[in-house]
């Protein structure tokens, strides 16, 4: 019987199976030799009186030679590691040895057979079948050796019993054949289980090798601990960073732990594994920590710079406020004296040209005073000194006041009027009267300034469906380029260059208006198209409307 016919499913690991069989035989050598020598001695004693002594001694000597050599070889090679690759010569010799020993034990059916004693025949049959069973048990993972021994051991007994021809002998012979067949099949089953164990072990070793290669290829420190918390496997990086750590506390779970080993910052965790055990993973985050420190330093520096900028801005605002007060006093005097001289209250001036000069002085001083007033308002807003006083106001009256003042100022230029539309439901709001007059006056003045004589300017106040109030100042003037819409609300911003200015102004009106609207809880939107006009919209929330049922509207909207 060829052994490889049993291992069709194990061809890939056949060399490892033969190697493990050889290891098994070497390890079983003391037990096998002891069974052979002891059993042989018992047979010799049992048949000492019934067989020639020289036959018994010769037989026992032949039986004991091979086990003694096996013991000697085992003693010589015990403790030595088995080679990774074996030639198989030991197994080949063991096949001949099993056939040799089986034949010697089978010879007892001829040498020690007593035709006249049924009891001796039964004893011999029991001894041989017992020896066959014991050998099959010891040599189970090697079915080739086991089959050779069984066939050689029981063949002579079966043939001798069949030769007798009696019914009892025939029954015993048949039982011996079936017994031999059962032992051979059992040996084959044992071999398959043995091969499966080797296959599983081989797959486990391959998986372990893949795991080791995988954790060695990673840049992290990786380790696995068993149920008792003992280190089971770890890569070189883990052993280098944690050379003395061979144990973790069972039940310990650490998430995102930072540890510093020498000059290396590590971020890692220790977590339980499904099925038992723990896994520990640590990553080198030194570069990340250095970057974090740099960001913290930069953040502190930015905060310091912000505080310094705020302090400088407050100082600038206070300086502008003080300077504005200092400049307004002499400007008021210049305006008053120029107006007084123009009226010739204390007598004629003389040359008419002086009157023109006095008018220019008054106009320039008024313009400069308006600029200083804008700067003063902006400094108050930036320094948080501008106080908003909310009260109920009538937007219709405010719009009419602004329109009257704006048209009076621009009457000498183009004599235009302003289209006004104020919805009754949007008239009464809770706002700062002085701030709203300044906001609308700035917006209307800009619209008048940048709209040609043939253009149109208007104000529209409506209430939206959501309760908010929308105030729109529109014109059909020159408009604003799209690329400059984003920064028109910044202070001192003008889309004309200083060398090609056609219109006077500092560029503060829109920024002051935007700030005052925000201080009252609203927001300002600028929409413009170059060559077609500009639309500036101020939107106030429903909370600013007087008597508006805010809670009722909110409950309806929520439902």
XYZ file of C-alpha atoms in Angstrom:
559
model
C 0.000 0.000 0.000
C 1.471 3.362 -1.051
C 1.166 5.992 1.658
C 0.719 8.958 -0.685
C -2.616 7.532 -1.879
C -4.009 8.593 1.484
C -2.813 12.144 1.201
C -4.343 13.417 -1.997
C -5.576 16.518 -0.184
C -2.219 17.136 1.500
C 0.210 17.099 -1.436
C 1.249 20.712 -0.854
C 2.498 19.897 2.648
C 3.666 16.325 2.011
C 7.343 17.080 2.874
C 6.257 18.583 6.193
C 4.018 15.565 6.919
C 6.951 13.155 6.366
C 9.132 15.382 8.559
C 6.544 15.325 11.361
C 6.149 11.549 10.990
C 9.867 11.155 11.451
C 9.768 13.369 14.539
C 6.894 11.274 15.846
C 8.800 8.007 15.369
C 11.876 9.402 17.097
C 9.805 10.575 20.050
C 7.957 7.222 20.254
C 11.165 5.168 20.095
C 11.492 4.628 23.896
C 7.837 3.578 24.240
C 7.927 1.308 21.204
C 11.157 -0.359 22.328
C 9.804 -0.864 25.847
C 6.606 -2.490 24.490
C 8.573 -4.791 22.210
C 11.097 -5.905 24.839
C 8.510 -6.334 27.599
C 5.979 -8.161 25.439
C 8.681 -10.391 23.968
C 9.902 -11.288 27.455
C 6.373 -12.176 28.554
C 5.923 -14.435 25.496
C 9.260 -16.131 26.199
C 8.302 -16.809 29.805
C 4.797 -18.030 28.875
C 6.061 -20.584 26.349
C 9.354 -21.481 28.076
C 8.076 -24.879 29.166
C 6.356 -25.707 25.881
C 8.973 -24.814 23.261
C 12.696 -25.484 22.846
C 14.728 -23.023 24.837
C 17.129 -22.236 22.040
C 14.182 -21.330 19.765
C 12.765 -18.979 22.394
C 16.167 -17.367 23.049
C 16.890 -16.968 19.342
C 13.476 -15.460 18.707
C 13.745 -13.041 21.632
C 17.233 -12.021 20.550
C 16.012 -11.214 17.044
C 13.033 -9.284 18.466
C 15.221 -7.251 20.838
C 17.954 -6.256 18.382
C 15.997 -3.567 16.521
C 14.441 -1.886 19.641
C 17.896 -1.747 21.235
C 19.296 0.017 18.151
C 16.325 2.395 18.233
C 17.008 3.249 21.878
C 20.658 3.844 21.114
C 19.832 6.185 18.220
C 17.230 8.025 20.299
C 19.724 8.496 23.138
C 22.307 9.804 20.719
C 20.082 12.399 19.038
C 17.817 13.359 21.939
C 17.595 17.117 22.607
C 18.845 18.044 19.156
C 16.590 20.252 16.994
C 15.099 18.493 14.040
C 16.226 19.794 10.631
C 13.769 21.835 8.601
C 14.109 19.399 5.681
C 14.479 15.605 5.963
C 15.492 13.095 3.313
C 12.966 10.440 4.350
C 15.568 7.710 4.768
C 14.551 7.165 8.382
C 10.985 6.462 7.312
C 12.135 4.079 4.601
C 14.235 2.147 7.100
C 11.312 2.147 9.530
C 9.132 0.463 6.880
C 11.576 -2.441 6.629
C 11.905 -2.494 10.394
C 8.138 -2.727 10.915
C 7.965 -5.549 8.384
C 10.873 -7.279 10.143
C 9.297 -7.037 13.611
C 5.851 -7.956 12.323
C 7.299 -11.052 10.698
C 9.075 -12.065 13.938
C 5.875 -11.707 15.917
C 3.935 -13.538 13.235
C 6.532 -16.364 13.430
C 5.294 -17.148 16.938
C 2.181 -18.611 15.339
C 4.494 -21.281 13.903
C 7.258 -21.550 16.500
C 5.082 -21.540 19.626
C 1.910 -23.078 18.211
C 0.687 -26.071 20.203
C -1.768 -28.226 18.180
C -2.987 -30.188 21.199
C -3.689 -27.234 23.499
C -6.625 -24.991 22.691
C -5.720 -22.747 25.612
C -2.224 -22.159 24.206
C -3.713 -21.430 20.815
C -6.145 -18.908 22.331
C -3.336 -17.353 24.342
C -1.202 -17.030 21.242
C -4.105 -15.494 19.300
C -4.799 -13.003 22.125
C -1.110 -12.069 22.399
C -0.715 -11.470 18.669
C -3.934 -9.466 18.284
C -3.064 -7.487 21.410
C 0.413 -6.828 20.065
C -1.140 -5.738 16.767
C -3.556 -3.394 18.566
C -0.796 -1.913 20.741
C 1.508 -1.350 17.788
C -1.325 0.257 15.810
C -1.977 2.580 18.731
C 1.711 3.552 19.004
C 2.277 3.861 15.239
C -1.140 5.373 14.331
C 0.077 8.479 12.375
C 2.237 6.205 10.134
C -0.312 3.920 8.405
C 2.257 2.476 6.003
C 4.391 1.173 8.867
C 1.343 0.059 10.786
C -0.101 -1.909 7.833
C 3.195 -3.695 7.212
C 3.489 -4.708 10.833
C -0.148 -5.862 11.103
C -0.115 -7.922 7.917
C 3.213 -9.556 8.765
C 2.123 -10.160 12.361
C -1.312 -11.689 11.755
C -0.857 -13.444 8.389
C 0.902 -16.494 9.832
C -1.713 -16.792 12.597
C -4.601 -16.626 10.101
C -2.987 -19.162 7.779
C -2.289 -21.563 10.668
C -5.865 -21.309 11.922
C -7.243 -21.876 8.452
C -4.948 -24.929 8.142
C -6.588 -26.428 11.200
C -9.952 -26.264 9.436
C -12.131 -26.464 12.517
C -15.035 -24.080 12.977
C -13.520 -22.455 16.036
C -10.265 -21.844 14.233
C -12.059 -20.518 11.168
C -14.064 -18.053 13.310
C -10.906 -16.848 15.040
C -9.120 -16.462 11.697
C -11.971 -14.434 10.224
C -12.088 -12.270 13.347
C -8.345 -11.710 13.069
C -8.713 -10.609 9.442
C -11.485 -8.163 10.319
C -9.497 -6.979 13.318
C -6.465 -6.349 11.099
C -8.597 -4.509 8.578
C -10.160 -2.346 11.320
C -6.737 -1.490 12.727
C -5.442 -0.489 9.295
C -8.467 1.715 8.673
C -8.114 3.228 12.141
C -4.474 3.945 11.388
C -5.497 5.709 8.159
C -8.051 7.812 10.073
C -5.386 8.703 12.625
C -3.069 9.687 9.792
C -5.686 11.980 8.237
C -6.257 13.682 11.575
C -2.499 13.926 12.000
C -2.159 15.473 8.526
C -5.008 17.905 9.200
C -3.307 19.040 12.377
C -0.106 19.607 10.410
C -2.058 21.447 7.704
C -3.715 23.653 10.294
C -0.370 24.260 11.947
C 1.166 25.089 8.586
C -1.645 27.535 7.768
C -1.276 29.050 11.215
C 2.448 29.444 10.685
C 1.868 31.013 7.266
C -0.677 33.385 8.767
C 1.719 34.195 11.575
C 4.485 34.840 9.036
C 2.211 37.125 7.035
C 1.206 38.901 10.233
C 4.827 39.336 11.271
C 5.760 40.625 7.821
C 2.788 42.991 7.860
C 3.530 44.472 11.271
C 7.219 44.690 10.432
C 6.461 46.642 7.261
C 4.408 49.267 9.090
C 5.920 52.413 10.534
C 3.998 51.904 13.782
C 4.972 50.013 16.914
C 2.669 46.979 17.008
C 2.242 44.309 19.689
C -0.310 41.658 20.633
C -0.773 40.388 24.210
C -2.558 37.195 25.235
C -5.435 36.755 27.675
C -3.051 36.918 30.636
C -1.542 40.140 29.326
C 1.751 38.532 28.306
C 3.488 39.701 25.142
C 2.717 37.266 22.297
C 4.103 39.019 19.222
C 5.686 42.399 18.511
C 7.565 44.063 15.703
C 11.091 45.425 15.976
C 9.900 49.010 16.331
C 7.844 48.120 19.418
C 10.762 46.226 20.956
C 13.047 49.196 20.279
C 10.679 51.773 21.749
C 9.500 49.607 24.671
C 12.365 47.163 25.370
C 11.180 46.193 28.839
C 7.448 45.932 28.277
C 6.374 42.285 28.215
C 3.063 42.626 30.022
C -0.067 44.789 30.135
C -2.677 44.972 32.836
C -5.687 42.823 31.929
C -8.792 44.924 31.522
C -6.658 47.955 30.679
C -7.925 50.077 27.795
C -6.055 53.221 26.793
C -7.298 55.489 24.017
C -5.068 58.098 22.326
C -2.221 57.966 24.821
C 0.749 60.289 24.313
C 4.095 58.989 25.519
C 7.563 60.398 25.076
C 10.358 57.870 24.600
C 13.726 59.601 24.522
C 13.176 62.333 21.906
C 10.267 60.592 20.170
C 6.629 61.500 20.762
C 4.249 58.539 20.412
C 0.490 58.420 20.044
C -1.120 55.046 20.605
C -3.712 52.898 22.281
C -4.169 49.566 24.060
C -7.467 47.902 23.186
C -9.027 44.482 23.848
C -9.383 42.045 20.950
C -12.587 40.156 20.231
C -12.025 36.640 21.477
C -9.423 37.608 24.063
C -6.136 39.406 24.262
C -5.030 42.975 23.662
C -3.478 44.913 20.795
C -1.157 47.853 21.287
C -0.370 50.303 18.478
C 1.855 53.371 18.776
C 2.648 55.890 16.015
C 5.538 58.322 15.836
C 3.910 61.772 15.991
C 7.066 63.767 16.709
C 6.653 65.835 13.533
C 2.987 66.399 14.383
C 3.848 67.517 17.915
C 6.516 69.861 16.584
C 3.996 71.269 14.133
C 1.475 71.596 16.959
C 4.013 73.492 19.049
C 4.742 75.733 16.081
C 1.034 76.368 15.601
C 0.617 77.162 19.303
C 3.542 79.554 19.128
C 2.126 81.123 15.980
C -1.292 81.341 17.636
C 0.196 83.099 20.659
C 2.082 85.445 18.382
C -1.061 86.103 16.340
C -3.041 86.778 19.513
C -0.336 89.152 20.701
C -0.312 90.850 17.302
C -4.114 91.118 17.425
C -4.017 92.714 20.857
C -1.311 95.090 19.683
C -3.341 95.921 16.566
C -6.452 96.530 18.657
C -4.464 98.742 20.989
C -3.016 100.634 18.024
C -6.495 100.940 16.506
C -7.886 102.314 19.761
C -4.999 104.743 19.970
C -5.642 105.802 16.376
C -9.348 106.234 17.026
C -8.689 108.285 20.160
C -6.165 110.374 18.243
C -8.627 110.976 15.407
C -11.378 111.862 17.855
C -9.143 114.335 19.667
C -7.805 115.820 16.443
C -11.318 116.094 15.037
C -12.411 118.116 18.047
C -9.307 120.262 17.764
C -9.945 120.909 14.061
C -13.674 121.545 14.275
C -13.244 124.596 16.529
C -11.111 126.661 14.119
C -13.167 125.430 11.145
C -16.367 126.644 12.767
C -14.667 130.004 13.349
C -13.516 130.175 9.718
C -17.008 129.357 8.493
C -18.613 131.870 10.830
C -16.238 134.696 9.992
C -16.413 134.001 6.240
C -20.204 133.996 6.361
C -20.194 137.194 8.443
C -17.844 138.944 6.031
C -19.890 137.799 3.046
C -22.982 139.412 4.567
C -21.010 142.739 4.972
C -22.624 143.213 8.367
C -19.987 145.711 9.485
C -19.541 147.468 6.128
C -18.675 146.813 2.517
C -15.739 144.595 1.638
C -14.640 146.428 -1.423
C -13.618 144.455 -4.487
C -16.279 141.899 -5.656
C -13.552 139.285 -6.113
C -13.163 139.101 -2.341
C -16.773 137.929 -2.038
C -16.035 135.022 -4.369
C -12.981 134.136 -2.288
C -15.057 134.251 0.903
C -17.628 131.927 -0.673
C -14.888 129.486 -1.686
C -13.459 129.648 1.850
C -16.877 128.874 3.349
C -17.515 126.008 0.909
C -14.093 124.447 1.486
C -14.415 124.744 5.259
C -17.879 123.132 5.143
C -16.538 120.271 3.053
C -13.596 119.801 5.388
C -15.925 119.882 8.403
C -18.098 117.136 6.894
C -15.009 114.999 6.312
C -13.868 115.552 9.901
C -17.367 114.678 11.138
C -17.241 111.394 9.180
C -13.808 110.581 10.613
C -15.075 111.388 14.108
C -18.083 109.100 13.655
C -15.898 106.281 12.334
C -13.478 106.615 15.247
C -16.392 106.503 17.698
C -17.708 103.340 16.068
C -14.319 101.610 16.038
C -13.596 102.584 19.642
C -17.096 101.403 20.694
C -17.961 104.875 21.969
C -20.894 105.368 19.611
C -24.040 104.890 21.688
C -27.169 103.560 20.034
C -30.423 104.745 21.655
C -33.397 102.773 20.387
C -36.767 104.503 20.191
C -39.911 104.331 18.118
C -39.439 106.291 14.902
C -41.546 106.967 11.799
C -39.546 105.928 8.749
C -41.792 108.030 6.523
C -40.825 111.195 8.379
C -37.140 110.223 8.381
C -37.210 109.556 4.625
C -38.934 112.873 3.950
C -36.359 114.738 6.043
C -33.478 113.038 4.246
C -34.992 113.679 0.810
C -35.558 117.340 1.602
C -31.998 117.809 2.843
C -30.411 115.855 -0.021
C -32.336 117.666 -2.755
C -31.534 120.992 -1.163
C -27.825 120.141 -1.252
C -27.920 118.893 -4.855
C -30.310 121.493 -6.244
C -27.485 123.654 -7.536
C -26.084 120.680 -9.475
C -28.974 119.101 -11.319
C -32.254 120.065 -9.681
C -33.578 116.479 -9.583
C -36.174 114.970 -7.267
C -36.173 111.572 -5.557
C -38.874 108.895 -6.032
C -40.202 107.833 -2.602
C -42.323 104.753 -1.754
C -42.976 103.996 1.925
C -45.428 101.230 2.873
C -47.666 102.075 5.852
C -47.036 98.697 7.570
C -43.263 99.348 7.472
C -43.256 102.890 8.881
C -42.948 102.340 12.620
C -39.674 100.756 13.796
C -37.623 100.762 16.972
C -34.311 102.288 15.844
C -31.852 105.064 16.614
C -33.237 108.235 14.979
C -29.912 110.028 14.606
C -28.165 106.926 13.197
C -30.942 106.235 10.668
C -30.903 109.827 9.434
C -27.154 109.572 8.891
C -27.442 106.176 7.156
C -30.148 107.270 4.720
C -28.512 110.629 4.110
C -25.222 108.940 3.227
C -26.905 106.472 0.875
C -29.057 109.088 -0.850
C -26.105 111.503 -1.148
C -24.010 108.785 -2.820
C -26.867 107.926 -5.193
C -27.299 111.606 -6.142
C -23.563 112.112 -6.512
C -22.964 109.170 -8.864
C -26.138 109.552 -10.977
C -26.090 111.766 -14.087
C -28.668 114.529 -14.619
C -30.850 112.345 -16.839
C -30.776 109.443 -14.342
C -33.181 108.544 -11.538
C -32.844 108.070 -7.762
C -35.377 106.541 -5.382
C -36.126 105.202 -1.919
C -38.435 102.243 -1.357
C -39.529 100.914 2.088
C -41.526 97.655 2.178
C -42.422 94.922 4.668
C -41.556 91.350 3.668
C -43.683 88.245 4.231
C -41.385 87.041 7.014
C -41.912 90.312 8.928
C -38.612 91.951 8.066
C -38.393 95.522 6.734
C -36.425 96.287 3.576
C -35.184 99.827 2.868
C -33.785 100.213 -0.652
C -31.951 103.233 -2.045
C -31.571 102.820 -5.799
C -30.234 104.798 -8.704
C -29.538 104.485 -12.408
C -26.079 105.973 -12.145
C -22.624 104.863 -13.182
C -22.652 101.687 -11.053
C -19.752 99.831 -9.458
C -17.493 97.254 -11.171
C -18.134 93.679 -9.993
C -14.530 93.151 -8.959
C -14.836 96.011 -6.448
C -18.187 95.174 -4.872
C -16.545 93.075 -2.151
C -14.575 95.969 -0.668
C -16.775 99.033 -1.240
C -17.855 98.885 2.414
C -14.299 99.197 3.688
C -13.278 102.592 5.122
C -11.642 105.090 2.719
C -12.473 102.865 -0.281
C -13.196 104.498 -3.646
C -13.223 102.829 -7.046
C -11.730 105.959 -8.651
C -7.979 106.456 -8.460
C -6.612 109.547 -6.729
C -5.307 110.940 -10.021
C -8.587 110.533 -11.964
C -11.245 111.508 -9.418
C -14.397 113.116 -10.747
C -16.338 113.045 -7.474
C -15.447 114.439 -4.050
C -15.540 112.349 -0.903
C -13.448 110.240 1.474
C -15.085 106.840 0.943
C -16.374 106.666 4.525
C -20.101 107.060 3.957
C -20.884 103.445 3.020
C -18.636 101.938 5.714
C -20.182 104.161 8.422
C -23.685 103.286 7.206
C -22.891 99.558 7.260
C -21.530 99.786 10.816
C -24.528 101.787 12.088
C -26.974 99.320 10.523
C -25.215 96.364 12.153
C -25.247 98.135 15.529
C -29.054 98.270 15.252
C -29.395 94.557 14.397
C -29.702 94.837 10.626
C -27.461 94.245 7.639
C -26.608 96.154 4.466
C -26.381 94.668 0.951
C -24.831 96.339 -2.085
C -25.898 95.222 -5.545
C -24.608 97.066 -8.580
C -23.898 96.721 -12.278
C -21.458 99.016 -13.993
C -23.213 101.459 -16.334
C -26.725 100.530 -15.114
C -26.882 101.681 -11.515
C -26.626 100.664 -7.881
C -29.074 99.322 -5.320
C -28.223 99.480 -1.613
C -30.627 97.566 0.650
C -30.891 97.819 4.436
C -32.789 94.952 6.060
C -34.053 94.982 9.662
C -35.504 91.878 11.369
C -39.144 91.625 12.521
C -38.035 92.371 16.088
C -37.493 95.999 15.089
C -41.125 96.507 14.033
C -43.347 98.173 16.632
C -46.408 96.111 17.589
C -45.533 93.235 15.273
C -46.726 89.783 16.655
C -43.345 88.029 16.493
C -44.197 85.077 18.768
C -47.428 84.367 16.873
C -45.620 84.332 13.529
C -42.910 82.052 14.934
C -45.450 79.577 16.329
C -47.264 79.440 12.968
C -43.970 78.886 11.151
C -42.952 76.114 13.573
C -46.306 74.375 13.128
